[in-house]
Coordinates of C-alpha atoms in Angstrom, one line a residue:
Chain A
X1 CA -23.7 34.3 7.8
X2 CA -25.9 33.5 4.1
X3 CA -24.4 35.9 2.1
X4 CA -25.3 35.9 -1.7
X5 CA -24.1 36.9 -5.0
X6 CA -25.7 37.9 -7.4
X7 CA -25.8 36.7 -10.9
X8 CA -25.0 38.1 -13.2
X9 CA -27.5 36.4 -15.8
X10 CA -30.8 38.1 -16.1
X11 CA -33.6 36.2 -14.2
X12 CA -31.1 33.4 -13.3
X13 CA -30.9 32.7 -9.3
X14 CA -28.5 34.3 -6.9
X15 CA -25.4 32.6 -5.7
X16 CA -24.5 31.8 -2.2
X17 CA -21.2 33.0 -1.6
X18 CA -18.7 30.5 -3.1
X19 CA -21.1 28.2 -4.8
X20 CA -21.2 26.1 -1.6
X21 CA -24.5 26.5 1.2
X22 CA -23.4 27.7 4.3
X23 CA -24.0 23.7 5.7
X24 CA -22.0 22.1 3.4
X25 CA -18.9 24.6 4.2
X26 CA -19.2 23.8 7.6
X27 CA -19.0 20.2 7.4
X28 CA -15.8 20.9 5.0
X29 CA -14.5 22.8 7.8
X30 CA -14.9 19.9 10.4
X31 CA -13.2 17.8 8.1
X32 CA -10.4 19.9 7.6
X33 CA -9.7 21.2 11.1
X34 CA -9.9 17.0 12.2
X35 CA -7.1 16.4 9.5
X36 CA -4.9 19.3 10.0
X37 CA -5.4 17.6 13.7
X38 CA -4.2 14.2 12.4
X39 CA -1.6 15.6 9.3
X40 CA -1.1 13.2 6.4
X41 CA -4.8 10.8 7.7
X42 CA -7.3 10.9 5.2
X43 CA -10.3 12.6 6.9
X44 CA -13.7 11.0 5.1
X45 CA -16.1 13.7 4.0
X46 CA -19.4 14.0 2.0
X47 CA -18.0 15.2 -0.8
X48 CA -21.2 17.2 -3.8
X49 CA -21.7 17.6 -7.3
X50 CA -19.6 20.1 -8.2
X51 CA -20.4 21.7 -11.5
X52 CA -17.7 20.2 -13.1
X53 CA -16.1 16.6 -14.0
X54 CA -14.8 14.3 -11.3
X55 CA -11.5 14.8 -12.0
X56 CA -11.1 18.1 -13.1
X57 CA -10.5 19.1 -9.2
X58 CA -13.9 19.0 -7.5
X59 CA -12.3 18.0 -4.4
X60 CA -10.5 21.4 -4.5
X61 CA -12.8 23.3 -5.4
X62 CA -15.0 22.0 -2.7
X63 CA -12.2 22.3 0.3
X64 CA -11.1 26.1 -1.7
X65 CA -15.2 27.2 -1.1
X66 CA -14.9 26.0 2.1
X67 CA -11.9 28.4 3.2
X68 CA -12.2 31.2 0.9
X69 CA -13.2 35.0 2.1
X70 CA -14.1 37.9 0.4
X71 CA -10.8 39.7 1.5
X72 CA -8.9 36.4 0.2
X73 CA -7.1 36.4 -3.3
X74 CA -6.8 33.4 -5.4
X75 CA -4.4 32.1 -7.4
X76 CA -5.0 28.8 -9.6
X77 CA -2.9 26.2 -10.9
X78 CA -3.1 23.8 -13.5
X79 CA 0.9 21.9 -14.0
X80 CA 2.7 25.2 -13.1
X81 CA 0.3 27.2 -15.3
X82 CA -2.3 29.9 -15.1
X83 CA -3.1 30.1 -18.2
X84 CA -4.3 26.0 -18.9
X85 CA -7.4 25.1 -18.9
X86 CA -8.6 24.0 -15.8
X87 CA -6.6 27.3 -13.7
X88 CA -8.7 29.3 -15.9
X89 CA -12.2 27.6 -15.6
X90 CA -11.6 27.2 -11.8
X91 CA -10.6 30.9 -11.0
X92 CA -13.3 32.2 -13.3
X93 CA -15.7 30.3 -10.9
X94 CA -14.5 32.4 -8.1
X95 CA -14.3 35.2 -9.8
X96 CA -18.3 34.9 -10.3
X97 CA -19.4 32.9 -7.6
X98 CA -17.4 34.9 -4.3
X99 CA -16.4 37.8 -6.3
X100 CA -13.5 37.5 -4.6
X101 CA -9.8 39.1 -6.0
X102 CA -7.8 36.3 -8.7
X103 CA -4.0 36.9 -9.0
X104 CA -1.7 34.6 -11.2
X105 CA 1.8 36.1 -8.9
X106 CA 1.9 33.5 -6.2
X107 CA 3.3 36.4 -3.7
X108 CA 0.0 38.2 -4.4
X109 CA -1.9 35.4 -3.5
X110 CA -3.5 33.9 -0.1
X111 CA -4.9 31.0 -1.7
X112 CA -3.2 29.0 -3.6
X113 CA -5.3 25.8 -6.0
X114 CA -3.1 23.9 -7.2
X115 CA -2.8 20.3 -9.6
X116 CA 0.3 19.6 -10.2
X117 CA 2.2 21.9 -9.0
X118 CA 4.1 23.9 -5.8
X119 CA 4.9 27.6 -6.8
X120 CA 8.4 28.2 -7.6
X121 CA 9.3 30.9 -5.1
X122 CA 8.6 29.8 -1.3
X123 CA 5.1 29.6 0.1
X124 CA 4.4 32.1 3.3
X125 CA 2.4 31.1 6.5
X126 CA -0.4 33.9 5.9
X127 CA -1.1 31.3 2.1
X128 CA -3.3 28.8 2.0
X129 CA -1.7 25.9 -0.7
X130 CA -5.0 23.6 -2.0
X131 CA -4.6 20.5 -4.1
X132 CA -6.6 18.5 -6.4
X133 CA -6.0 15.4 -5.8
X134 CA -6.9 12.6 -7.8
X135 CA -6.3 9.2 -6.2
X136 CA -5.7 9.6 -2.8
X137 CA -5.0 6.7 -1.2
X138 CA -0.9 5.4 -1.9
X139 CA -1.0 1.9 -1.0
X140 CA -4.3 1.7 -3.1
X141 CA -2.7 -0.1 -6.3
X142 CA -1.1 -2.8 -4.1
X143 CA -3.9 -3.2 -2.1
X144 CA -7.8 -2.8 -3.4
X145 CA -9.3 -3.4 -0.2
X146 CA -9.9 -0.2 1.5
X147 CA -10.9 -2.4 4.6
X148 CA -7.9 -3.4 4.5
X149 CA -5.8 -0.8 3.4
X150 CA -7.1 1.9 6.7
X151 CA -6.0 -1.1 8.8
X152 CA -2.5 -0.4 7.5
X153 CA -2.8 3.0 8.1
X154 CA -4.4 2.2 11.9
X155 CA -1.7 -0.1 12.5
X156 CA 1.2 1.7 10.4
X157 CA 2.0 -1.6 8.3
X158 CA 3.4 0.4 5.7
X159 CA 5.9 -2.3 4.1
X160 CA 3.8 -2.6 0.6
X161 CA 5.0 0.7 0.4
X162 CA 8.3 -0.5 0.0
X163 CA 7.7 -3.4 -1.8
X164 CA 6.8 -0.9 -4.6
X165 CA 9.4 0.8 -4.6
X166 CA 11.7 -2.1 -4.4
X167 CA 9.6 -3.4 -7.5
X168 CA 10.8 0.1 -9.1
X169 CA 14.5 -0.7 -8.5
X170 CA 14.1 -4.4 -9.4
X171 CA 12.6 -2.8 -12.8
X172 CA 14.4 0.1 -14.3
X173 CA 17.4 -0.1 -12.1
X174 CA 16.3 3.3 -10.3
X175 CA 13.1 4.9 -8.1
X176 CA 11.2 4.9 -11.6
X177 CA 8.4 6.9 -9.6
X178 CA 8.3 10.5 -10.9
X179 CA 5.0 11.8 -9.5
X180 CA 2.9 10.8 -6.6
X181 CA 5.6 10.1 -4.7
X182 CA 4.6 8.1 -1.7
X183 CA 6.3 10.5 1.9
X184 CA 5.8 9.9 5.7
X185 CA 4.0 12.2 7.1
X186 CA 5.1 13.1 11.2
X187 CA 6.8 10.0 11.2
X188 CA 3.1 8.7 11.6
X189 CA 0.9 8.8 8.1
X190 CA 2.1 7.7 4.6
X191 CA 0.6 10.3 2.3
X192 CA 0.0 10.5 -1.6
X193 CA 1.5 14.2 -2.4
X194 CA -0.7 13.6 -5.4
X195 CA 0.0 13.9 -8.9
X196 CA 2.8 16.7 -7.9
X197 CA 6.2 15.4 -9.5
X198 CA 8.7 14.4 -6.8
X199 CA 10.3 17.4 -7.7
X200 CA 7.7 19.5 -5.4
X201 CA 8.1 16.6 -2.8
X202 CA 11.2 18.3 -0.5
X203 CA 8.7 21.8 -0.9
X204 CA 6.1 20.1 1.3
X205 CA 8.4 19.3 3.8
X206 CA 8.7 22.5 6.7
X207 CA 6.5 24.3 5.0
X208 CA 5.5 27.5 6.3
X209 CA 1.6 27.7 4.3
X210 CA -1.2 25.4 5.1
X211 CA -1.8 22.5 3.0
X212 CA -5.0 21.7 2.6
X213 CA -6.0 17.9 0.3
X214 CA -9.1 17.4 -1.7
X215 CA -10.3 14.6 -3.6
X216 CA -13.8 14.7 -5.1
X217 CA -14.4 11.7 -6.1
X218 CA -12.8 9.6 -3.3
X219 CA -14.4 12.1 -1.1
X220 CA -11.2 12.3 1.2
X221 CA -9.7 15.4 2.7
X222 CA -6.0 15.4 4.4
X223 CA -3.6 18.5 5.3
X224 CA -0.2 19.2 6.6
X225 CA -0.5 21.7 9.0
X226 CA 2.3 24.9 8.9
X227 CA 5.9 23.2 9.4
X228 CA 5.1 19.5 9.1
X229 CA 7.8 16.5 8.9
X230 CA 7.2 15.1 5.3
X231 CA 10.2 12.4 4.4
X232 CA 10.2 10.7 0.8
X233 CA 10.3 7.0 1.3
X234 CA 13.7 5.5 0.3
X235 CA 16.3 2.8 0.2
X236 CA 19.2 3.5 2.6
X237 CA 21.3 2.2 -0.5
X238 CA 18.9 4.0 -3.3
X239 CA 17.9 7.4 -1.2
X240 CA 15.2 9.9 -2.2
X241 CA 16.7 12.2 -4.9
X242 CA 14.4 14.5 -7.7
X243 CA 14.8 14.9 -11.4
X244 CA 17.3 17.1 -13.0
X245 CA 18.0 18.5 -15.9
X246 CA 20.7 19.0 -18.4
X247 CA 19.0 22.2 -20.2
X248 CA 17.8 25.5 -18.8
X249 CA 14.6 27.2 -19.6
X250 CA 14.7 28.6 -22.8
X251 CA 12.7 31.1 -22.1
X252 CA 14.2 32.5 -18.9
X253 CA 17.4 30.0 -18.2
X254 CA 16.1 29.1 -15.3
X255 CA 18.3 26.0 -14.1
X256 CA 16.3 25.6 -10.5
X257 CA 12.5 25.0 -11.1
X258 CA 10.6 22.4 -12.5
X259 CA 10.9 22.3 -16.4
X260 CA 8.3 20.7 -19.1
X261 CA 9.6 19.9 -22.6
X262 CA 8.2 21.4 -25.6
X263 CA 8.3 19.9 -29.0
X264 CA 9.0 23.0 -31.4
X265 CA 7.9 20.4 -35.1
X266 CA 8.7 18.0 -36.3
X267 CA 12.1 17.6 -36.9
X268 CA 13.6 16.8 -33.3
X269 CA 13.8 20.2 -32.6
X270 CA 12.7 20.6 -28.8
X271 CA 12.5 22.9 -25.7
X272 CA 12.5 23.4 -22.2
X273 CA 10.6 26.0 -20.1
X274 CA 9.9 26.9 -16.2
X275 CA 6.4 24.7 -15.0
X276 CA 5.7 28.1 -13.0
X277 CA 4.5 30.7 -16.1
X278 CA 4.5 33.0 -13.0
X279 CA 8.1 32.3 -12.1
X280 CA 9.3 32.2 -15.6
X281 CA 7.8 35.4 -16.4
X282 CA 8.7 37.3 -13.1
X283 CA 12.1 35.9 -13.9
X284 CA 12.0 37.3 -17.7
X285 CA 10.9 41.0 -16.1
X286 CA 13.9 41.2 -13.8
X287 CA 15.5 40.7 -17.4
X288 CA 16.4 36.8 -16.9
X289 CA 16.9 35.2 -20.9
X290 CA 17.0 31.7 -22.0
X291 CA 18.8 31.0 -25.7
X292 CA 14.9 30.3 -26.7
X293 CA 14.1 33.8 -26.0
X294 CA 13.8 36.6 -28.8
X295 CA 12.5 39.2 -27.7
X296 CA 8.9 38.3 -28.6
X297 CA 6.1 36.6 -27.8
X298 CA 6.5 32.9 -28.3
X299 CA 5.4 31.4 -31.9
X300 CA 5.5 34.3 -33.8
X301 CA 9.7 33.6 -34.5
X302 CA 9.1 30.6 -34.9
X303 CA 5.8 31.2 -37.5
X304 CA 8.2 33.5 -39.7
X305 CA 11.0 30.8 -39.4
X306 CA 8.1 28.3 -41.2
X307 CA 7.3 30.6 -44.4
X308 CA 10.6 30.8 -45.5
Chain B
X1 CA 16.6 -28.6 27.4
X2 CA 13.5 -26.9 29.2
X3 CA 12.7 -24.6 26.6
X4 CA 12.1 -28.1 23.8
X5 CA 9.8 -29.1 26.2
X6 CA 7.5 -26.1 26.6
X7 CA 4.5 -26.4 24.2
X8 CA 4.8 -23.7 21.1
X9 CA 1.5 -23.6 20.5
X10 CA -1.2 -25.1 22.9
X11 CA -5.4 -25.3 22.2
X12 CA -7.8 -26.0 24.5
X13 CA -11.2 -26.8 23.9
X14 CA -11.2 -24.8 21.0
X15 CA -14.8 -24.7 19.4
X16 CA -16.0 -23.2 16.4
X17 CA -19.4 -23.2 15.6
X18 CA -20.9 -21.9 12.2
X19 CA -24.5 -20.9 13.5
X20 CA -26.1 -24.6 14.7
X21 CA -23.8 -26.0 12.4
X22 CA -20.0 -27.6 14.0
X23 CA -17.1 -26.2 12.4
X24 CA -15.0 -28.1 15.1
X25 CA -15.8 -29.0 18.7
X26 CA -13.8 -29.0 21.8
X27 CA -10.4 -29.9 20.2
X28 CA -7.1 -29.9 22.1
X29 CA -3.6 -30.7 21.5
X30 CA -0.2 -29.0 22.3
X31 CA 2.8 -28.7 19.8
X32 CA 6.4 -28.2 20.2
X33 CA 8.8 -26.7 18.7
X34 CA 10.3 -28.3 15.0
X35 CA 7.0 -31.0 15.5
X36 CA 5.0 -31.0 12.7
X37 CA 1.5 -32.4 12.9
X38 CA -0.6 -32.7 10.4
X39 CA -4.7 -33.2 10.4
X40 CA -6.8 -35.5 8.3
X41 CA -9.6 -35.8 7.4
X42 CA -12.2 -35.9 4.5
X43 CA -13.9 -32.3 2.6
X44 CA -15.8 -31.1 5.0
X45 CA -14.1 -32.6 8.3
X46 CA -13.2 -29.2 9.6
X47 CA -9.7 -29.5 9.2
X48 CA -9.4 -26.1 6.9
X49 CA -11.7 -24.2 10.0
X50 CA -9.4 -25.9 12.6
X51 CA -6.4 -23.7 10.6
X52 CA -7.6 -21.0 10.8
X53 CA -9.2 -20.8 14.0
X54 CA -5.9 -21.3 15.3
X55 CA -4.1 -19.0 13.2
X56 CA -5.9 -16.2 14.0
X57 CA -8.3 -15.6 10.9
X58 CA -11.1 -16.7 12.4
X59 CA -11.9 -16.8 16.3
X60 CA -13.6 -19.3 17.5
X61 CA -16.3 -19.5 19.8
X62 CA -15.3 -21.0 22.4
X63 CA -11.5 -22.1 23.8
X64 CA -8.0 -21.0 24.3
X65 CA -5.2 -20.4 21.8
X66 CA -1.8 -19.7 23.5
X67 CA 1.3 -19.3 21.6
X68 CA 5.0 -18.5 23.1
X69 CA 6.0 -15.4 21.8
X70 CA 9.8 -14.8 21.4
X71 CA 9.3 -11.8 24.0
X72 CA 6.4 -11.6 25.4
X73 CA 6.2 -15.1 26.6
X74 CA 2.9 -17.2 26.7
X75 CA -0.1 -15.1 25.1
X76 CA -3.1 -15.8 24.1
X77 CA -3.5 -15.2 20.4
X78 CA -6.9 -13.4 20.6
X79 CA -6.3 -11.6 23.7
X80 CA -3.5 -9.8 22.2
X81 CA -4.0 -6.1 20.0
X82 CA -4.4 -6.5 16.7
X83 CA -1.6 -4.7 16.1
X84 CA 0.7 -7.6 17.5
X85 CA -1.2 -10.6 16.1
X86 CA -0.5 -9.3 13.0
X87 CA 3.4 -9.3 13.4
X88 CA 3.2 -11.6 15.1
X89 CA 1.2 -13.3 12.3
X90 CA 3.6 -11.7 9.2
X91 CA 6.8 -12.8 11.4
X92 CA 7.2 -15.8 13.5
X93 CA 4.5 -17.8 11.4
X94 CA 3.5 -17.7 8.0
X95 CA 0.8 -19.1 6.6
X96 CA 1.4 -21.7 3.4
X97 CA -1.8 -21.5 1.4
X98 CA -3.1 -24.6 -1.4
X99 CA -3.6 -21.9 -4.2
X100 CA -0.2 -19.7 -4.2
X101 CA -1.9 -17.1 -5.8
X102 CA -4.0 -16.6 -2.5
X103 CA -0.5 -16.3 -0.7
X104 CA 1.4 -14.3 -3.1
X105 CA 1.3 -10.8 -4.8
X106 CA 0.8 -11.4 -8.6
X107 CA 1.7 -8.1 -10.0
X108 CA 5.4 -8.0 -8.6
X109 CA 8.3 -9.7 -8.6
X110 CA 9.3 -12.7 -7.8
X111 CA 12.3 -10.6 -5.2
X112 CA 9.4 -8.3 -3.7
X113 CA 7.5 -10.7 -3.0
X114 CA 10.3 -12.7 -0.6
X115 CA 11.6 -9.0 0.2
X116 CA 7.8 -8.3 2.0
X117 CA 7.8 -9.4 4.9
X118 CA 11.7 -8.2 5.5
X119 CA 10.2 -4.7 4.3
X120 CA 6.9 -4.9 6.8
X121 CA 9.6 -5.4 9.5
X122 CA 11.6 -2.4 8.9
X123 CA 14.5 -3.3 6.3
X124 CA 15.2 -0.4 4.4
X125 CA 17.9 -1.6 2.5
X126 CA 17.5 -2.6 -0.9
X127 CA 20.7 -4.4 -1.7
X128 CA 20.2 -6.7 1.7
X129 CA 16.5 -7.5 0.9
X130 CA 17.1 -8.5 -2.5
X131 CA 20.6 -11.1 -1.7
X132 CA 18.6 -12.5 1.0
X133 CA 15.3 -13.1 -1.8
X134 CA 18.2 -14.4 -4.2
X135 CA 19.7 -17.0 -2.0
X136 CA 16.2 -17.5 -0.8
X137 CA 15.1 -18.2 -4.6
X138 CA 18.1 -20.8 -4.0
X139 CA 16.9 -22.8 -1.2
X140 CA 13.7 -23.7 -3.1
X141 CA 15.2 -24.2 -5.9
X142 CA 14.5 -21.8 -8.4
X143 CA 17.0 -19.9 -10.6
X144 CA 18.8 -16.8 -9.7
X145 CA 17.5 -15.4 -13.2
X146 CA 14.1 -15.7 -12.2
X147 CA 14.2 -13.3 -9.5
X148 CA 13.1 -10.0 -11.7
X149 CA 10.1 -12.3 -12.5
X150 CA 6.5 -12.3 -11.9
X151 CA 4.9 -14.9 -10.7
X152 CA 2.5 -15.8 -12.9
X153 CA 5.1 -16.5 -16.0
X154 CA 6.0 -19.4 -12.9
X155 CA 4.6 -23.1 -13.7
X156 CA 2.6 -24.2 -10.5
X157 CA 5.3 -25.9 -8.5
X158 CA 7.6 -23.1 -9.0
X159 CA 5.0 -20.2 -7.4
X160 CA 4.1 -22.8 -4.3
X161 CA 7.7 -23.1 -4.0
X162 CA 7.6 -19.0 -3.8
X163 CA 4.9 -19.1 -1.6
X164 CA 7.6 -21.0 0.7
X165 CA 10.5 -18.8 0.1
X166 CA 8.0 -16.2 0.9
X167 CA 6.4 -17.4 3.8
X168 CA 10.1 -18.6 5.4
X169 CA 12.3 -15.5 4.6
X170 CA 11.4 -14.1 8.7
X171 CA 13.0 -17.2 10.1
X172 CA 9.0 -18.1 11.9
X173 CA 8.8 -20.6 14.2
X174 CA 5.1 -22.0 13.0
X175 CA 4.0 -22.8 10.0
X176 CA 0.0 -23.5 9.1
X177 CA 0.0 -25.1 5.8
X178 CA -3.5 -25.9 3.8
X179 CA -3.0 -28.6 1.4
X180 CA 0.3 -27.4 0.1
X181 CA 0.1 -29.8 -2.3
X182 CA -3.0 -29.6 -3.8
X183 CA -3.8 -29.3 -7.1
X184 CA 0.0 -30.2 -8.0
X185 CA 0.5 -33.3 -10.5
X186 CA 2.6 -36.5 -8.7
X187 CA 5.9 -36.1 -9.7
X188 CA 5.9 -32.4 -8.3
X189 CA 4.7 -33.2 -5.2
X190 CA 7.3 -35.4 -4.9
X191 CA 9.6 -33.3 -4.8
X192 CA 7.8 -30.2 -3.2
X193 CA 7.4 -32.7 0.2
X194 CA 11.8 -33.3 0.0
X195 CA 12.3 -30.3 0.0
X196 CA 10.0 -29.1 2.8
X197 CA 10.8 -32.2 4.7
X198 CA 14.9 -30.5 4.3
X199 CA 13.2 -27.5 5.0
X200 CA 11.1 -28.7 8.4
X201 CA 14.4 -30.2 9.2
X202 CA 17.0 -27.7 9.0
X203 CA 15.2 -24.4 10.4
X204 CA 13.4 -26.5 13.4
X205 CA 10.1 -25.6 12.3
X206 CA 6.9 -26.5 14.0
X207 CA 4.2 -27.1 11.0
X208 CA 0.1 -27.9 11.0
X209 CA -0.4 -29.1 7.5
X210 CA -3.5 -30.1 6.5
X211 CA -4.0 -32.4 3.9
X212 CA -6.4 -35.1 2.8
X213 CA -3.5 -37.3 1.6
X214 CA -2.2 -39.6 4.1
X215 CA 0.7 -40.1 1.7
X216 CA 1.6 -36.0 2.8
X217 CA 0.6 -36.7 6.3
X218 CA 3.4 -39.4 6.2
X219 CA 6.5 -38.2 4.8
X220 CA 6.1 -35.3 6.9
X221 CA 4.3 -34.7 10.0
X222 CA 5.0 -36.7 13.4
X223 CA 1.7 -36.8 14.6
X224 CA -1.3 -37.1 13.2
X225 CA -4.6 -36.3 14.3
X226 CA -7.7 -37.5 12.5
X227 CA -10.5 -35.3 11.7
X228 CA -14.7 -36.6 11.3
X229 CA -17.9 -34.0 11.3
X230 CA -15.8 -31.5 13.4
X231 CA -14.1 -34.0 15.9
X232 CA -11.1 -35.6 16.3
X233 CA -11.2 -39.2 16.7
X234 CA -7.9 -40.3 16.9
X235 CA -4.3 -38.8 17.5
X236 CA -1.1 -39.9 18.0
X237 CA 2.3 -40.7 15.8
X238 CA 2.1 -40.6 12.5
X239 CA 3.2 -44.7 11.7
X240 CA 1.6 -45.7 14.8
X241 CA -2.0 -44.0 13.5
X242 CA -1.8 -45.2 9.6
X243 CA 0.6 -48.3 10.6
X244 CA -2.4 -49.8 13.8
X245 CA -5.9 -47.0 13.3
X246 CA -8.0 -47.9 15.7
X247 CA -11.3 -45.9 15.0
X248 CA -13.5 -47.7 12.4
X249 CA -13.4 -44.3 10.4
X250 CA -9.3 -44.1 10.9
X251 CA -9.2 -47.6 9.7
X252 CA -11.3 -47.0 6.5
X253 CA -9.8 -44.0 5.5
X254 CA -6.4 -46.1 6.5
X255 CA -7.4 -49.0 3.8
X256 CA -8.9 -46.6 0.6
X257 CA -5.2 -46.0 0.0
X258 CA -4.0 -48.0 -2.7
X259 CA -0.8 -50.2 -0.8
X260 CA 1.8 -51.8 -2.4

């Protein structure tokens, strides 16, 4: 079913729907089906060159291109934000090559492509979460040989993963891994949840939405079908914990969301804001206020102060 | 007592060919629990090939290696599934390399090195793993305060002792050693040998030790196999072989070391 999208540039060739050709999409879908059938298993796929550099989400973009349809609504986030460079450029890419509706609202999206974060709002069964993954192999830093790591996955030899956590505790007194925190999927495969902060690990467990992971440079796809058991690795006497903050969000006052630290000046002043911009905006619309909220756009108030 | 008399390891007609070249040929022997077997011979005589073939690292061209497993009784090592074989290799067996860098993880601490095997068999209590690692550090005469140091900050002798601790932590019954004292100076060698002899005795370890150093062989091993050009040319009690060598090559080997 070929479907072309008119290129707005005069005389330029038209795009196939969602940029990739249909054969490539079929190949990716086959890999996706296998990945869904074996949760947490890394399926190799013939990753294509995309019109963006590796590290900018080429894996995620290919997965999204393979699953997106004309009736989908796409949301793209980078570090939880809809308005950062990576998110904006990928959103525009699909707006142009697939002419799908885009949104910044988590609840309105049918496909959410993400780098780093899982939206704070609980996802539903009719939504798909696509992750951009830089390094899919959780064992890579301790075992550089791919032949060996594959064998270790096949034989469920995961002692090495705990060596890393042991080393964390020995050096820092606690498990200092804060992102790409390894998880055990469905009691079988150890999986790297990509660079998401460990704050989001509990959300992966038993999630209603389908979770797809694409690593473009490494050419691997893996997946978590809806309602899959995902357990963060830990020790009996050093159980898994998520990050906590003493502060609340400066804009919306949230205490339950993942906060980014923002440096305000060179006098040591700082504030914390929700990394999930949609979540923060929604709370502000509902009337929630944080200590740094002055009912005017951020920046103008500070600029006024600096001029005094 | 019957258990003691049953061989722990039985090697039957083991042959390893590299194309037309002979690695080792028609080697047969038995090893009982607590027994130390030395394999001596010059460079290229097939000692290391033999050790690799016995220790399931390199499938031989011909022959059988049988091991008395703890649970399943006597099993042909090369007929086991890979998962079973690898489990055996990291629990009931141990391998001490000549170069400790081959046997250690140089980028994680001494404690993590010792704890790796424990975690690999499912130990998930940090405190227990750590105290176990600490006590093993003591057994190989390394100060407790070095527990969190990287092996790269250790001396050669300490690295070798750490490698031994890392291997023995799961209480293996059979230990393979490939020139364990190879790169060490004489005084460190003596200390390591003393330590090894104590551990082998206390833990009732069966050991196959490959060495070209007859002094090491005499000190540690109960029985000795002399190899030349891939074949075992003489086999017997260590003292018997060294004091009354029968084969011309063994005679040459024994006479080539300085006597006091």
